[in-house]
Structures are given as structure tokens and as C-alpha cells.
mmCIF file of C-alpha atoms in Angstrom:
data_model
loop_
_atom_site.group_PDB
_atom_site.id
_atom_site.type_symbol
_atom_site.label_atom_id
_atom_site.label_comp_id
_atom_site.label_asym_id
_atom_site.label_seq_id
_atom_site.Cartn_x
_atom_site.Cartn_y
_atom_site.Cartn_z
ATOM 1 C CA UNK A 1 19.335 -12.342 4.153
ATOM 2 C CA UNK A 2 19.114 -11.689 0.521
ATOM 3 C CA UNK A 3 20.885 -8.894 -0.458
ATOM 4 C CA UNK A 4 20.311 -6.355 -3.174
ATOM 5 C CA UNK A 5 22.289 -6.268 -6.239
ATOM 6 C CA UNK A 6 24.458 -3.433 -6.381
ATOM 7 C CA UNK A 7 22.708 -1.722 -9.327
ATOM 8 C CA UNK A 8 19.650 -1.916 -7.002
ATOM 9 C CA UNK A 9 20.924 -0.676 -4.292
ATOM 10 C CA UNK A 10 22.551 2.749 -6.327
ATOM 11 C CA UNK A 11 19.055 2.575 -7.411
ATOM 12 C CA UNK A 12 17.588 2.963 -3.980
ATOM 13 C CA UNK A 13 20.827 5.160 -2.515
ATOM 14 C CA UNK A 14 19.968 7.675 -5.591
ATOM 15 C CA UNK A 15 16.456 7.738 -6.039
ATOM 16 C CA UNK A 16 15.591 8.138 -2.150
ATOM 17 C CA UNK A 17 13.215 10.174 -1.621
ATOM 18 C CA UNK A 18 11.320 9.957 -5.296
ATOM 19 C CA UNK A 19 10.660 5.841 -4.643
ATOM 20 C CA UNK A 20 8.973 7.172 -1.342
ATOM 21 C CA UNK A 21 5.573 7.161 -2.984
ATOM 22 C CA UNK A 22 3.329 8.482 -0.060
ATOM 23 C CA UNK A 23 5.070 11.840 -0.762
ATOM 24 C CA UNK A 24 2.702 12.252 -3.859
ATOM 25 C CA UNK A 25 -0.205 11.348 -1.863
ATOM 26 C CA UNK A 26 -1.391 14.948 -0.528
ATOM 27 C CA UNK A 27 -1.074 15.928 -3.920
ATOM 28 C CA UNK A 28 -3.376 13.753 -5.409
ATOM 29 C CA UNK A 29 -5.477 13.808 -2.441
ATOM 30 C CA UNK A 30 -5.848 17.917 -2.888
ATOM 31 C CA UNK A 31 -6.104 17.815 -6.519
ATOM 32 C CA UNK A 32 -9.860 15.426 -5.971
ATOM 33 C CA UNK A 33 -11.245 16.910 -2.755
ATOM 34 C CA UNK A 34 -10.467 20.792 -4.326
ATOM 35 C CA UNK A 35 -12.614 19.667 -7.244
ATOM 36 C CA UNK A 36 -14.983 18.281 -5.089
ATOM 37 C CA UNK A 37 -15.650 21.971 -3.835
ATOM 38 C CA UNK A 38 -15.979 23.526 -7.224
ATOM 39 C CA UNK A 39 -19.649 23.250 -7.103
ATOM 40 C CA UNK A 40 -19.373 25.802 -3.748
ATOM 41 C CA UNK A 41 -18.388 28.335 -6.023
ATOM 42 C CA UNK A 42 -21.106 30.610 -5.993
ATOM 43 C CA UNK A 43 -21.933 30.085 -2.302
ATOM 44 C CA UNK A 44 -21.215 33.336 -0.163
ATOM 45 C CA UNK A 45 -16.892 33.629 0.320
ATOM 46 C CA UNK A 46 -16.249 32.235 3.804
ATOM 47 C CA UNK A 47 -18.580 29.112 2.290
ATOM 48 C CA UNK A 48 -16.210 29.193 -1.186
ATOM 49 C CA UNK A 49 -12.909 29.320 0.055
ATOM 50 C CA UNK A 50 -12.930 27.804 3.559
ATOM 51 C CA UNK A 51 -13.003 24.258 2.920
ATOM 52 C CA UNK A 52 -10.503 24.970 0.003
ATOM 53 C CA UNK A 53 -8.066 26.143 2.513
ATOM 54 C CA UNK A 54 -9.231 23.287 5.106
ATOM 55 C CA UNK A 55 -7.428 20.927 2.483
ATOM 56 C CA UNK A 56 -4.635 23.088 2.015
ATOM 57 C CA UNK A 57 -4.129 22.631 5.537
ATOM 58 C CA UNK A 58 -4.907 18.976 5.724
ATOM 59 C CA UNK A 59 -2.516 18.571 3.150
ATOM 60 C CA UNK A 60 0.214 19.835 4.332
ATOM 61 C CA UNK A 61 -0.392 18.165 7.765
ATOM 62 C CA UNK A 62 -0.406 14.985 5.780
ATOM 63 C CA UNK A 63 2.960 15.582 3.728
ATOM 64 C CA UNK A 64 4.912 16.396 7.261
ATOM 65 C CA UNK A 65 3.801 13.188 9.031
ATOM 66 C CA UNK A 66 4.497 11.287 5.817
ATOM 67 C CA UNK A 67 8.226 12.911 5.691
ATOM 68 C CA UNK A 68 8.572 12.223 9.941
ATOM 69 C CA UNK A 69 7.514 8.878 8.684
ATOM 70 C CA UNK A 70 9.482 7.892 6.110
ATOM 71 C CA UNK A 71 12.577 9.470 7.879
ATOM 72 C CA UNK A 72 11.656 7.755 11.322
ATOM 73 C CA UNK A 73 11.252 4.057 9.875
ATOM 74 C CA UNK A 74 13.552 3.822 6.302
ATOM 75 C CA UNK A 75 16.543 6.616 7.583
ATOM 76 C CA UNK A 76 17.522 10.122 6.287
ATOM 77 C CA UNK A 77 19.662 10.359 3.366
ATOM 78 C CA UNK A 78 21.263 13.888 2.243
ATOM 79 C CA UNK A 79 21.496 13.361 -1.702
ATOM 80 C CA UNK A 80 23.707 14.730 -4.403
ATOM 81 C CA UNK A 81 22.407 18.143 -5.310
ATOM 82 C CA UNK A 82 20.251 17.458 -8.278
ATOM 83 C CA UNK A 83 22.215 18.858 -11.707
ATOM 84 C CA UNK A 84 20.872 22.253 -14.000
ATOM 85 C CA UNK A 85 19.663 19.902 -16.342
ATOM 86 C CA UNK A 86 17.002 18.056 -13.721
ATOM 87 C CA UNK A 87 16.527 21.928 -12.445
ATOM 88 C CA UNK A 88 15.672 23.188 -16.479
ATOM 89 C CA UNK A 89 12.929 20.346 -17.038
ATOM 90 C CA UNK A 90 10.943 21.353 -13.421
ATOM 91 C CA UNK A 91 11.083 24.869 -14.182
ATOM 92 C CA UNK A 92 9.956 23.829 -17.953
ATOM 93 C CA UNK A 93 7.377 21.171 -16.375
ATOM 94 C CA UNK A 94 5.758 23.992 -14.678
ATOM 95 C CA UNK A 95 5.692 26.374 -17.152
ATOM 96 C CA UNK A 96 4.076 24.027 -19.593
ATOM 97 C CA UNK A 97 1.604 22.913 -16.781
ATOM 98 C CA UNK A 98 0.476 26.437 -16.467
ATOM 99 C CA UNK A 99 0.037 26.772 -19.817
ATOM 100 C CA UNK A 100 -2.209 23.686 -20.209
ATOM 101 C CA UNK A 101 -4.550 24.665 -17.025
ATOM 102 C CA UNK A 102 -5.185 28.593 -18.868
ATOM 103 C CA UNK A 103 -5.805 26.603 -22.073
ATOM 104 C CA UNK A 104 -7.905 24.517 -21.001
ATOM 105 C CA UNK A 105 -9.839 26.931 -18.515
ATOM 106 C CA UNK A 106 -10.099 29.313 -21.908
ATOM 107 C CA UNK A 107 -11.518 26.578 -24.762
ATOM 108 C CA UNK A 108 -13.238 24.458 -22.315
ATOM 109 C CA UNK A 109 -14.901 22.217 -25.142
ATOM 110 C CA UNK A 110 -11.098 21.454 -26.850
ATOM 111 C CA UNK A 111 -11.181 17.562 -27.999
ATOM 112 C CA UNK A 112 -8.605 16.817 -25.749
ATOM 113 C CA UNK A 113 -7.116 17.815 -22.263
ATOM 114 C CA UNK A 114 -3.532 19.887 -22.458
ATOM 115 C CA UNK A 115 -3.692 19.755 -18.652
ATOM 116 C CA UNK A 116 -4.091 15.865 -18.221
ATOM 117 C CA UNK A 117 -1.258 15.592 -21.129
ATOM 118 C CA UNK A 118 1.218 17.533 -19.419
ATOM 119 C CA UNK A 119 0.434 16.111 -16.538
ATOM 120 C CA UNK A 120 1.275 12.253 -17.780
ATOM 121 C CA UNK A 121 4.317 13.733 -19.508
ATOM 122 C CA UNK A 122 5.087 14.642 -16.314
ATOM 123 C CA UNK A 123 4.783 11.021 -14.506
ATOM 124 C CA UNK A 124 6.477 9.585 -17.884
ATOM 125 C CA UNK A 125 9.745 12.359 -17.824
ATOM 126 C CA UNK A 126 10.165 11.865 -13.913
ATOM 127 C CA UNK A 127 10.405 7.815 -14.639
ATOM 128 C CA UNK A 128 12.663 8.159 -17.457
ATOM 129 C CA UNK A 129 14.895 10.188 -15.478
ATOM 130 C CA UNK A 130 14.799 7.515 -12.552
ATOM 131 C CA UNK A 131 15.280 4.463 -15.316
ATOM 132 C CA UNK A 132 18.056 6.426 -16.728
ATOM 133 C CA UNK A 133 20.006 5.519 -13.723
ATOM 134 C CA UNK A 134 20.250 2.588 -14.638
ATOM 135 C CA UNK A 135 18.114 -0.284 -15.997
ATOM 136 C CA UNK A 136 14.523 0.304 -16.924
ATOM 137 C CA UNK A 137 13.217 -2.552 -14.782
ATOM 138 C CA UNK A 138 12.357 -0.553 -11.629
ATOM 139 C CA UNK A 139 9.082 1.229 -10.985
ATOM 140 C CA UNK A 140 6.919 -0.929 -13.641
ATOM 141 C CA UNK A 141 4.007 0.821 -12.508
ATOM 142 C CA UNK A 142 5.111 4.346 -12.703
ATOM 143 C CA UNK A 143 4.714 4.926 -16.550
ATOM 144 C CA UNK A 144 1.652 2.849 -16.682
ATOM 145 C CA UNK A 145 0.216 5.326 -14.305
ATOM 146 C CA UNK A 146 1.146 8.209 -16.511
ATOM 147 C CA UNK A 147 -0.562 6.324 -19.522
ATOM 148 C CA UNK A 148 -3.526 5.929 -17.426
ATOM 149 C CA UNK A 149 -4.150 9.774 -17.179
ATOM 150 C CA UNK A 150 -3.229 10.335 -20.923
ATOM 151 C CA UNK A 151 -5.943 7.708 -22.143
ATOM 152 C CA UNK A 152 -7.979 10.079 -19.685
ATOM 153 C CA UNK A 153 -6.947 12.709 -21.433
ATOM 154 C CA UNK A 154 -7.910 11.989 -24.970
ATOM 155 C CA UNK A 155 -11.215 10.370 -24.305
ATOM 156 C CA UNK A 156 -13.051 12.697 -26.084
ATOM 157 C CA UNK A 157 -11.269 12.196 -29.024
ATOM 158 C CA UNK A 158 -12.039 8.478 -28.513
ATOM 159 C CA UNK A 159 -15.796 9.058 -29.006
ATOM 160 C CA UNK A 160 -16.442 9.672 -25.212
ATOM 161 C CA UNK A 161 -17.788 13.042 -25.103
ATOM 162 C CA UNK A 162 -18.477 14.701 -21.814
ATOM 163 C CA UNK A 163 -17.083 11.288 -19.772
ATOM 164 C CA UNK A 164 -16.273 13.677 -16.910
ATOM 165 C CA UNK A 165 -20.133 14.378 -15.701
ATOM 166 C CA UNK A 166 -19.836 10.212 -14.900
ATOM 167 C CA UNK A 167 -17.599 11.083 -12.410
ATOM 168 C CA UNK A 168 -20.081 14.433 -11.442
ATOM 169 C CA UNK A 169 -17.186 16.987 -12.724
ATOM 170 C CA UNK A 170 -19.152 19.774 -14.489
ATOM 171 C CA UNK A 171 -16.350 20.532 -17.366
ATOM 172 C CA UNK A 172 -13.300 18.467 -18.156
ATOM 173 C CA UNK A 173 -10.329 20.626 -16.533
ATOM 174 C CA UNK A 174 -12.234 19.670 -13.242
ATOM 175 C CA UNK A 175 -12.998 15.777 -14.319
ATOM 176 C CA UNK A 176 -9.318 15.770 -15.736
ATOM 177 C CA UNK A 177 -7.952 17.026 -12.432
ATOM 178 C CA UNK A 178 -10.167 15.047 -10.594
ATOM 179 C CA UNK A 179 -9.317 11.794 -12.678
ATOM 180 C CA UNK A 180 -5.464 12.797 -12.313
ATOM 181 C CA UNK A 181 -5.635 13.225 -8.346
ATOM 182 C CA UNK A 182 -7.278 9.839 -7.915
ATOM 183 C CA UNK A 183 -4.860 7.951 -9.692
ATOM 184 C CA UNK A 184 -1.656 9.836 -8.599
ATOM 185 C CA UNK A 185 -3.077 9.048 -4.961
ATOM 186 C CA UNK A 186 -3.284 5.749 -6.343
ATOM 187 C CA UNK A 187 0.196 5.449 -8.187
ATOM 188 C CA UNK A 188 1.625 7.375 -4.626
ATOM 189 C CA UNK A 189 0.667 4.200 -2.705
ATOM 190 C CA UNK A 190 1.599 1.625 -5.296
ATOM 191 C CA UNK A 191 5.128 3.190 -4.981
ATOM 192 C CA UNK A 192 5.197 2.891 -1.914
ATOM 193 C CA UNK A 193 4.435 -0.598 -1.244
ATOM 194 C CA UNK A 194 6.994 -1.052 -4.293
ATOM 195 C CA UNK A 195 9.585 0.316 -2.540
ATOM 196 C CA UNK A 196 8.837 -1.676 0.566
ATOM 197 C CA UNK A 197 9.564 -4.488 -1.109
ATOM 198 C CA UNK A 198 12.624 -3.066 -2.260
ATOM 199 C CA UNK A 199 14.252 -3.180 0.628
ATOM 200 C CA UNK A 200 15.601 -5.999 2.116
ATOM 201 C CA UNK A 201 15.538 -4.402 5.733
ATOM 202 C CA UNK A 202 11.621 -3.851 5.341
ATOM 203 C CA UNK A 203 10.880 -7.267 4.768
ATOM 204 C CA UNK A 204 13.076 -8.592 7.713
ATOM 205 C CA UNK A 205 11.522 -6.340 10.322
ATOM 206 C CA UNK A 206 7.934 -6.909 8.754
ATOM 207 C CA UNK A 207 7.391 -3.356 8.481
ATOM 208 C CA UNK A 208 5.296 -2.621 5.514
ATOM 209 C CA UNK A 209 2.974 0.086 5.149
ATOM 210 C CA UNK B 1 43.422 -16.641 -16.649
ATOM 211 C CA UNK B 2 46.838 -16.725 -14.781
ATOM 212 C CA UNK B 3 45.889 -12.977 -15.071
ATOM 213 C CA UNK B 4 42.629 -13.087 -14.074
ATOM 214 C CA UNK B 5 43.696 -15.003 -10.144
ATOM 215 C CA UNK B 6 46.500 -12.513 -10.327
ATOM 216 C CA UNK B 7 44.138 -9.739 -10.499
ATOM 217 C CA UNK B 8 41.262 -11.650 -8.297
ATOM 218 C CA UNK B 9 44.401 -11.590 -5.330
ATOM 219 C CA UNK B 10 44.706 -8.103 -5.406
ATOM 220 C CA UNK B 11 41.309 -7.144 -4.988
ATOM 221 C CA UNK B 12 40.773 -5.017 -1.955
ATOM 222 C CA UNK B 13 39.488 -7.416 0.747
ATOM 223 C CA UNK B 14 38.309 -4.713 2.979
ATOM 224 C CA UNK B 15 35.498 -3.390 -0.067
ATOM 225 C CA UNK B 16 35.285 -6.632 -1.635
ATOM 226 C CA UNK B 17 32.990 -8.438 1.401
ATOM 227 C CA UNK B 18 29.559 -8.640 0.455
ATOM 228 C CA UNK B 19 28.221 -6.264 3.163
ATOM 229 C CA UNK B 20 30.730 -3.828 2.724
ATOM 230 C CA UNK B 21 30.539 -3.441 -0.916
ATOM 231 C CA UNK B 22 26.572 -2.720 -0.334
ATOM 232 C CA UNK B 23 27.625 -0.297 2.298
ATOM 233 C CA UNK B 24 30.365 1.531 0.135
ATOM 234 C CA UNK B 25 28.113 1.402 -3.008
ATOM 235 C CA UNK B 26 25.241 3.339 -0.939
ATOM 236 C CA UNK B 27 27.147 6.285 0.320
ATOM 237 C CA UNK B 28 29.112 7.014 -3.265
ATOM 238 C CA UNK B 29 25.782 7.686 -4.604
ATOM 239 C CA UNK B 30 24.645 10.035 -1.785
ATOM 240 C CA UNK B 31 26.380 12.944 -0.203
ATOM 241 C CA UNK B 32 25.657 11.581 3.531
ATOM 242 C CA UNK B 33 23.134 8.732 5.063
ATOM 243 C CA UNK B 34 22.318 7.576 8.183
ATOM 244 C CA UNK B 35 22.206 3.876 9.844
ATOM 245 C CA UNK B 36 18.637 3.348 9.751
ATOM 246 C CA UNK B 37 18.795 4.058 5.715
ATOM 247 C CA UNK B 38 21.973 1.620 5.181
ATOM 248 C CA UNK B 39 20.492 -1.176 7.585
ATOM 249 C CA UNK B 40 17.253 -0.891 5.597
ATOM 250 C CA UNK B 41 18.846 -1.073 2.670
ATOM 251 C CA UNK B 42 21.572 -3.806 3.195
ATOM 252 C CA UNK B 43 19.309 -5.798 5.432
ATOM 253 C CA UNK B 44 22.144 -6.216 7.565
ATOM 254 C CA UNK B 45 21.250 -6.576 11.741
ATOM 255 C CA UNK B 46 22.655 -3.441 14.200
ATOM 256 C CA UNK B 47 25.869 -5.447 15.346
ATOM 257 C CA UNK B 48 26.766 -6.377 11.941
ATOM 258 C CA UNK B 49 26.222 -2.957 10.615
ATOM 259 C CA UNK B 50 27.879 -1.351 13.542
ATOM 260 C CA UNK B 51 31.125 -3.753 12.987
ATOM 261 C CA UNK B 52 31.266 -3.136 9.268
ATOM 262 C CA UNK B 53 31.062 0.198 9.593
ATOM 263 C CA UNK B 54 33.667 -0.014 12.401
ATOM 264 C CA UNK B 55 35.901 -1.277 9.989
ATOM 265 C CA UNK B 56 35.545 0.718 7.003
ATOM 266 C CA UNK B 57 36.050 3.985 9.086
ATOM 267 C CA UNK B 58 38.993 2.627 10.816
ATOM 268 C CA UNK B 59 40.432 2.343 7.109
ATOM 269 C CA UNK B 60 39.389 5.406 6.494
ATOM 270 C CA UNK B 61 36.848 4.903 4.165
ATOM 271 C CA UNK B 62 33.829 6.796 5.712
ATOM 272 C CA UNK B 63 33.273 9.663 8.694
ATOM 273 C CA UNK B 64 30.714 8.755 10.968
ATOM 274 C CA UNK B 65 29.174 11.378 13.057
ATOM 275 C CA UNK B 66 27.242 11.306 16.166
ATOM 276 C CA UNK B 67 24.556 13.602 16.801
ATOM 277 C CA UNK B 68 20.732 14.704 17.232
ATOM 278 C CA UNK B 69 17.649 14.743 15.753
ATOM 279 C CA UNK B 70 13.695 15.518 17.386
ATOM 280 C CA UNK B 71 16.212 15.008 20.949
ATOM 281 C CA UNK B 72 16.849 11.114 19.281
ATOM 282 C CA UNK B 73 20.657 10.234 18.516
ATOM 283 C CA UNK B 74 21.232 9.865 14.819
ATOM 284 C CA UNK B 75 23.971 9.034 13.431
ATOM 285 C CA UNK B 76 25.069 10.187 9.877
ATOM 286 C CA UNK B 77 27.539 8.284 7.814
ATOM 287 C CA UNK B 78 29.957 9.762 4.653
ATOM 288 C CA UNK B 79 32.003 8.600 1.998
ATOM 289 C CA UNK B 80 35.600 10.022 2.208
ATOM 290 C CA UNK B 81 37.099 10.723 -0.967
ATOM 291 C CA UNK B 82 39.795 8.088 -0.502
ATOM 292 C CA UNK B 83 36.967 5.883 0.397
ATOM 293 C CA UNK B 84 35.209 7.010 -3.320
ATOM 294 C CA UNK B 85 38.290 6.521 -4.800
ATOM 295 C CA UNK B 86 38.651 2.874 -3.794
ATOM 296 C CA UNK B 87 35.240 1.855 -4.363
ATOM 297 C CA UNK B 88 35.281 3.544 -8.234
ATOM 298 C CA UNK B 89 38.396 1.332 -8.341
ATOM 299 C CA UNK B 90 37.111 -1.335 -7.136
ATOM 300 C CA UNK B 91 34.081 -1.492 -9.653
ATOM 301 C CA UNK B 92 36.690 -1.000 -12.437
ATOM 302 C CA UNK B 93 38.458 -4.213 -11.153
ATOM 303 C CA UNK B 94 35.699 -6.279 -11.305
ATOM 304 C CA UNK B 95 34.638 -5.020 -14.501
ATOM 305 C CA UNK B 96 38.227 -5.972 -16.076
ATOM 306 C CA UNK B 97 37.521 -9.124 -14.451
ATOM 307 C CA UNK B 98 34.501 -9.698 -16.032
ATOM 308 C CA UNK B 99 36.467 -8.825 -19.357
ATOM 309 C CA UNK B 100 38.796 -11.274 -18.796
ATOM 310 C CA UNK B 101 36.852 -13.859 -17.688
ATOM 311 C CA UNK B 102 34.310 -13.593 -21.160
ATOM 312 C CA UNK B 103 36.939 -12.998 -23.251
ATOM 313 C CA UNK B 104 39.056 -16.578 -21.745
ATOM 314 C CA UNK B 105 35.675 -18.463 -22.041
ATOM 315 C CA UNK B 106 35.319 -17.257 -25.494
ATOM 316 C CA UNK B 107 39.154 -18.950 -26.065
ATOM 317 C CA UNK B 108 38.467 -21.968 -24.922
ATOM 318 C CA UNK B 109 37.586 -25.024 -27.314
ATOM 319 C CA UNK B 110 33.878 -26.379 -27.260
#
């Protein structure tokens, strides 16, 4: 058996539940099939807003077998309750992400996209706060998936006007959140498999995903 | 370095094994866990586990508690606070160690 070093194992003992990756998953999942349905929107209202609720639905189906899941197979931990500080920067996190979807639903044709910003602060604020704990060498992937959706962000600014009809979004706040829920979907499972390998236990029972 | 085997004697045996140290490092960074979580985590097998943490509650170091969950026994393990207390001194210990250790190396003649 090789055992974890202690710093890793605080790591994993404090960090529980954010390493669990899948958790993100319905998130990013809703963010590309709601955009999906944008083009509905002048259909009659049972047509417009069923399917929107569908995935709500769906969703949220998805998030409580994930939790069963993760508490089934890797154990339930009860962790410290998180400080004012971590508290202040979710409230402040929202409130700025708010702000960046009006924005950007008001001046649809800004160089840029507030929303997809905010949103890779986001990614790049939660990893700081889980490589503050200790060294920065965990979660290598995290921050590079929060870059990811900032290049998106600014690619208009880069010379690539309109890059969001490639991916058959009709104005940017939908390509933006469409980009952003395909990669957080993607970052959700990379975590995951990260934290897998994390843990010694995992890789002696051969459970994986 | 006298010192430093002085100190290395009177390190407490009972937190200082390998598995035990894992376990006690896990719960002082979580309010409660149960032993799925610490077997994932420490990799250990369910006899080992169960004996180590047979030990460290006989010393008083965590509460375990038996119980329930979806109709499927769970059982949740705690740090006491004299079991906190030993493993923050504990760390301190081996950090002083460390110390001591660098700074006698750093002594001695190339």
C-alpha cells in the first residue's frame, strides 16, 4: 500500500466534497442543453418552457444519484463549517455573475464576454482557495479549465468575431454559456478521475469511475 | 543530536504509526467522517482499519458511533479534543525534529 503524504491527505480530508468533480457535472450539462432550447423561444409556451424544465428536472435527478454515489463508494464526511470569509466571496461571486449575464444580455455586441469572465474567475478563485490549503500542486487541471473559458471569452477581441454561430449559438451570452457548460462538464469529469487517483483506497479496490 | 533521540523517544507511539497518523490527520481537518471515507483514504483493509481505530478510541483519541443510513449501518468517526490536542502536538514534535535535524547537518564538517 502506498500511503498518502500527510499534506495530501489534509488535502483530501478538507477539500471533500469540492475534489468530487461529478458534482459540477449537472451544471455544465444544464448550462449547454438550456442553450440548446433557445431557438424554441418563440414556439407557443408549453413548447418554450417544457423542455427547459425537463432539464431542470434531469438535472437535479443527476446531482442526487451523483451525491448517493459519491457517498455510497468514497464515505460521508461532515466538514468544518466553511468561515465568513469563503461565505463573502459566494455571495460576491454571485452578485458579480448576475451582473455580467444583464450586461451582456443588454450590449449584446460588447468585444468581450463579462459573463464568461466571471465565470473563469470563478473556476480560478475556487482553486486558489483549495491550493491555499496547502501546496499548489493539486488540481493541475482546474485553473487551466478556467483559462480555457476566459480565452473563450475574449475571442472577439482576438479578431474572432461572431465565433459563437460555429458552435450554432445565435449571440455570444448563449455561445459563451454554451462554451462554459461544455467545458465545466468537461473539467467536472477530469476532477473526478483526478481524485480517483488520489486515493489510495480507489486504486486498491479498482474502483474508478 | 543527543537531543534530537531524546526527543525521537518521547514521541507518542500510539499517533506516531504510520496508519494512525493518516487516520488522526483526517479527522482534525473534518468535524466527523465515516469508515468508508478513512479506508479510502488511508488505503488501509477493514481489519486493519477496524484495529487502529480500536486503539485510538480506547486511548481516547476519537468517538466512534454506530448507526444508520438508507436502513445500511454507518458508522461515523470524531476527533476528541484530547485526541486534537495530541495530534497538533505531535506535528509540532516532528517539526522541532526536523529543526534539529537541519540545523545538526548544517554543523557538521564536509
Amino acid at each position: 500500500m502506498n500511503a498518502p503524504s500527510p499534506s495530501r491527505i489534509q488535502f483530501i480530508a478538507l477539500n471533500y466534497s469540492r475534489l468530487q468533480g461529478l458534482r459540477i457535472l449537472p451544471l455544465g450539462l444544464v448550462l449547454f442543453a438550456i442553450t440548446l432550447w433557445r431557438n424554441l423561444i418563440h414556439q407557443p409556451f408549453p413548447l418554450r418552457i417544457l423542455p427547459q424544465l425537463l432539464i431542470l428536472v434531469a438535472a437535479a435527478l443527476l446531482y442526487w444519484q451523483i451525491d448517493h454515489y459519491y457517498n455510497r463508494v468514497f464515505g460521508r464526511v461532515l466538514q468544518v463549517p466553511r468561515g465568513h470569509l469563503d461565505w463573502l466571496l459566494y455571495l460576491a461571486g454571485g452578485a458579480l455573475g448576475l451582473a455580467a449575464f444583464f450586461a451582456e444580455a443588454t450590449f449584446p455586441h460588447l468585444p468581450f464576454s463579462p459573463l464568461g469572465l466571471v465565470l473563469a474567475a470563478s473556476l480560478l478563485v475556487d482553486y486558489l482557495m483549495l491550493a491555499n490549503v496547502t501546496q499548489v500542486r493539486y488540481m493541475p487541471l482546474w485553473p487551466a479549465f478556467g483559462l480555457l473559458i476566459a480565452f473563450c471569452s475574449v475571442l472577439p477581441l482576438l479578431g474572432l468575431d461572431s465565433w459563437w454561430k460555429t458552435i450554432g449559438a445565435q449571440t455570444q451570452l448563449i455561445g459563451m454559456l454554451r462554451a462554459a457548460g461544455l467545458i465545466m462538464a468537461a473539467a467536472g469529469i477530469a476532477s473526478h478521475l483526478y481524485f480517483v487517483h488520489m486515493l489510495p483506497g480507489s486504486a486498491q479496490h479498482g474502483r474508478s469511475v | 543530536m543527543v537531543a534530537v533521540f531524546e526527543e525521537l523517544a518521547g514521541l507518542d507511539r500510539l499517533i506516531h504509526e504510520p496508519a494512525r497518523l493518516s487516520i488522526m490527520t483526517a479527522l482534525s481537518a473534518v468535524q466527523s467522517a465515516d469508515f468508508t471515507f478513512l479506508q479510502q483514504l488511508t488505503g488501509l483493509s477493514v481489519g486493519n482499519l477496524s484495529n487502529h481505530l480500536a486503539k485510538l478510541e480506547q486511548a481516547g483519541m476519537v468517538h466512534i458511533e454506530k448507526g444508520f443510513v438508507n436502513k445500511r449501518p454507518n458508522t461515523m468517526i470524531s476527533i476528541t479534543a484530547g485526541g486534537k490536542q495530541s495530534i497538533e502536538d505531535h506535528w509540532q514534535q516532528l517539526e522541532a525534529l526536523r529543526k534539529d535535524s537541519q540545523a545538526w547537518k548544517k554543523s557538521q564538517p564536509e
